[in-house]
Structures are given as structure tokens and as C-alpha cells.
CSV table of C-alpha atoms in Angstrom, one decimal:
chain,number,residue,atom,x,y,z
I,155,UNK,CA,-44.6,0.3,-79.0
I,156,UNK,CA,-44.8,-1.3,-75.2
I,157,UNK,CA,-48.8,-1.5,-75.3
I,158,UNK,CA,-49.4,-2.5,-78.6
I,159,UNK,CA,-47.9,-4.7,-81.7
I,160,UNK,CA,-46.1,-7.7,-82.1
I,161,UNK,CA,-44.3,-8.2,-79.6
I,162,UNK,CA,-40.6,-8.4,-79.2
I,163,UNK,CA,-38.4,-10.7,-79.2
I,164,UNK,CA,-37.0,-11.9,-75.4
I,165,UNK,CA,-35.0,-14.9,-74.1
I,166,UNK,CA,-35.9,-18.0,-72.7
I,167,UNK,CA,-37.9,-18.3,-69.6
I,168,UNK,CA,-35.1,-20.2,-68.3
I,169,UNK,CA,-32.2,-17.7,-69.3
I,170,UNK,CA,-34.0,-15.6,-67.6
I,171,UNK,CA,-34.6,-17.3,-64.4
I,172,UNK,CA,-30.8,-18.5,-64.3
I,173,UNK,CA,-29.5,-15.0,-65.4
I,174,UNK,CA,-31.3,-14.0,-61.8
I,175,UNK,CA,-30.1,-16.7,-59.9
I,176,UNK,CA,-26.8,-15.9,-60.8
I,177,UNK,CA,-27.1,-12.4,-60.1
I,178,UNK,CA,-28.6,-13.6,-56.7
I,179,UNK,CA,-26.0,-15.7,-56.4
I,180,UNK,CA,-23.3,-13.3,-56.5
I,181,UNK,CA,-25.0,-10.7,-54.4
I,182,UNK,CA,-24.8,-13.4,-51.8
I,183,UNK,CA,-21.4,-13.7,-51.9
I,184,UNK,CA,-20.4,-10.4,-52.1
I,185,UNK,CA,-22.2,-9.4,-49.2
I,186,UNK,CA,-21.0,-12.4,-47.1
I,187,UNK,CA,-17.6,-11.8,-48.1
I,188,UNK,CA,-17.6,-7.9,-47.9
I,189,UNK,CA,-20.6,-7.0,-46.1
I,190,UNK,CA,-23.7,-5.0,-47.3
I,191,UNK,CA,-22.9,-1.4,-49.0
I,192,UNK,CA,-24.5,1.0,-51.4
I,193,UNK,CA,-21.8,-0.2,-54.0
I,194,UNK,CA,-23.2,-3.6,-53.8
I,195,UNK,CA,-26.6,-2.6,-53.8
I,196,UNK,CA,-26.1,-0.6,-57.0
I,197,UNK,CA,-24.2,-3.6,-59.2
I,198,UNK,CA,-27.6,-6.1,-58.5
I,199,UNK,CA,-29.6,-3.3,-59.1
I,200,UNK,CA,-27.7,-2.4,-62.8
I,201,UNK,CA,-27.0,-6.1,-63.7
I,202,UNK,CA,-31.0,-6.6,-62.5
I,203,UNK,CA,-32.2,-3.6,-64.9
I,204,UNK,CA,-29.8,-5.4,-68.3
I,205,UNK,CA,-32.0,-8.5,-67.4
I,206,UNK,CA,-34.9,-7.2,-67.6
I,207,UNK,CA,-33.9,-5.3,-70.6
I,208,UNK,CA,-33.6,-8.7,-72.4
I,209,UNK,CA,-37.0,-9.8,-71.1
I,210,UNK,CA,-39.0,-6.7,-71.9
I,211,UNK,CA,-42.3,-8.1,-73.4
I,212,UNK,CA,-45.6,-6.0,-71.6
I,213,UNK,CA,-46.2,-2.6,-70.4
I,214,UNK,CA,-45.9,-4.0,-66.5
I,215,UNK,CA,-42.2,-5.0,-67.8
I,216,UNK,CA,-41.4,-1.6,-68.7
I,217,UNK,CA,-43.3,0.2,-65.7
I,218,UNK,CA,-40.6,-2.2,-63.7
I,219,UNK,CA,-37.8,-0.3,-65.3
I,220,UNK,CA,-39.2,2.1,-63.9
I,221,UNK,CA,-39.5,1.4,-60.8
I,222,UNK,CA,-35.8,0.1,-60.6
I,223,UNK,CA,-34.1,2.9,-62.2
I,224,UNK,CA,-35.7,5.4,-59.4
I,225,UNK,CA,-33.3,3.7,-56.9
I,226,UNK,CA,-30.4,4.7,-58.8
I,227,UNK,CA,-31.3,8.3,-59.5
């Protein structure tokens, strides 16, 4: 359960934070190489959403799963 339990098991802190900075990273390039486009826009938000799969560890965590997956629908 998301409110309540132990609670499961997520990465590093610091996996975390430089599995974002890559993503960051290559969003940067992309859109300075190719420009800005829905396409783009789409991949960060996916490859965003599998991170925070891996860091799921509060209710807050799983409202912003939420919150991301609306843009895609």
C-alpha cells in the first residue's frame, strides 16, 4: 500500500539525481540539435515517469505519477 507499511525498496539518492541529469542532459541536446517538438517532449516525460517509478517511496511520489501521466493522455 502507498500510505501505509514498510516501505519499498528505491535507489540511491544519487542514482536518482544522476538518472535526471542525464535525462536533462539529453533533453538539452535534443532540442538544440533538433529543435523543441511534442516527440521530444513526450520521451523526457516517459523516461521522467520510469525514474520515478524506481524512486516511488510516499503517497506525494505516487500523486506525481499522476500528475505526469495526465500530459500524455
Amino acid at each position: 500500500a502507498v500510505s501505509g507499511g514498510r516501505r519499498p525498496r528505491t535507489l540511491s539518492r544519487m542514482l536518482i539525481n544522476a538518472m535526471v541529469m542525464a535525462i536533462v542532459g539529453f533533453a538539452g541536446l535534443q532540442a538544440f540539435s533538433a529543435g523543441i517538438d511534442v516527440e521530444l517532449f513526450c520521451n523526457v516525460l516517459v523516461l521522467l515517469l520510469v525514474v520515478k517509478m524506481l524512486d516511488r517511496a510516499r503517497a506525494r511520489d505516487a500523486a506525481q505519477l499522476v500528475s505526469l501521466s495526465l500530459f500524455l493522455g
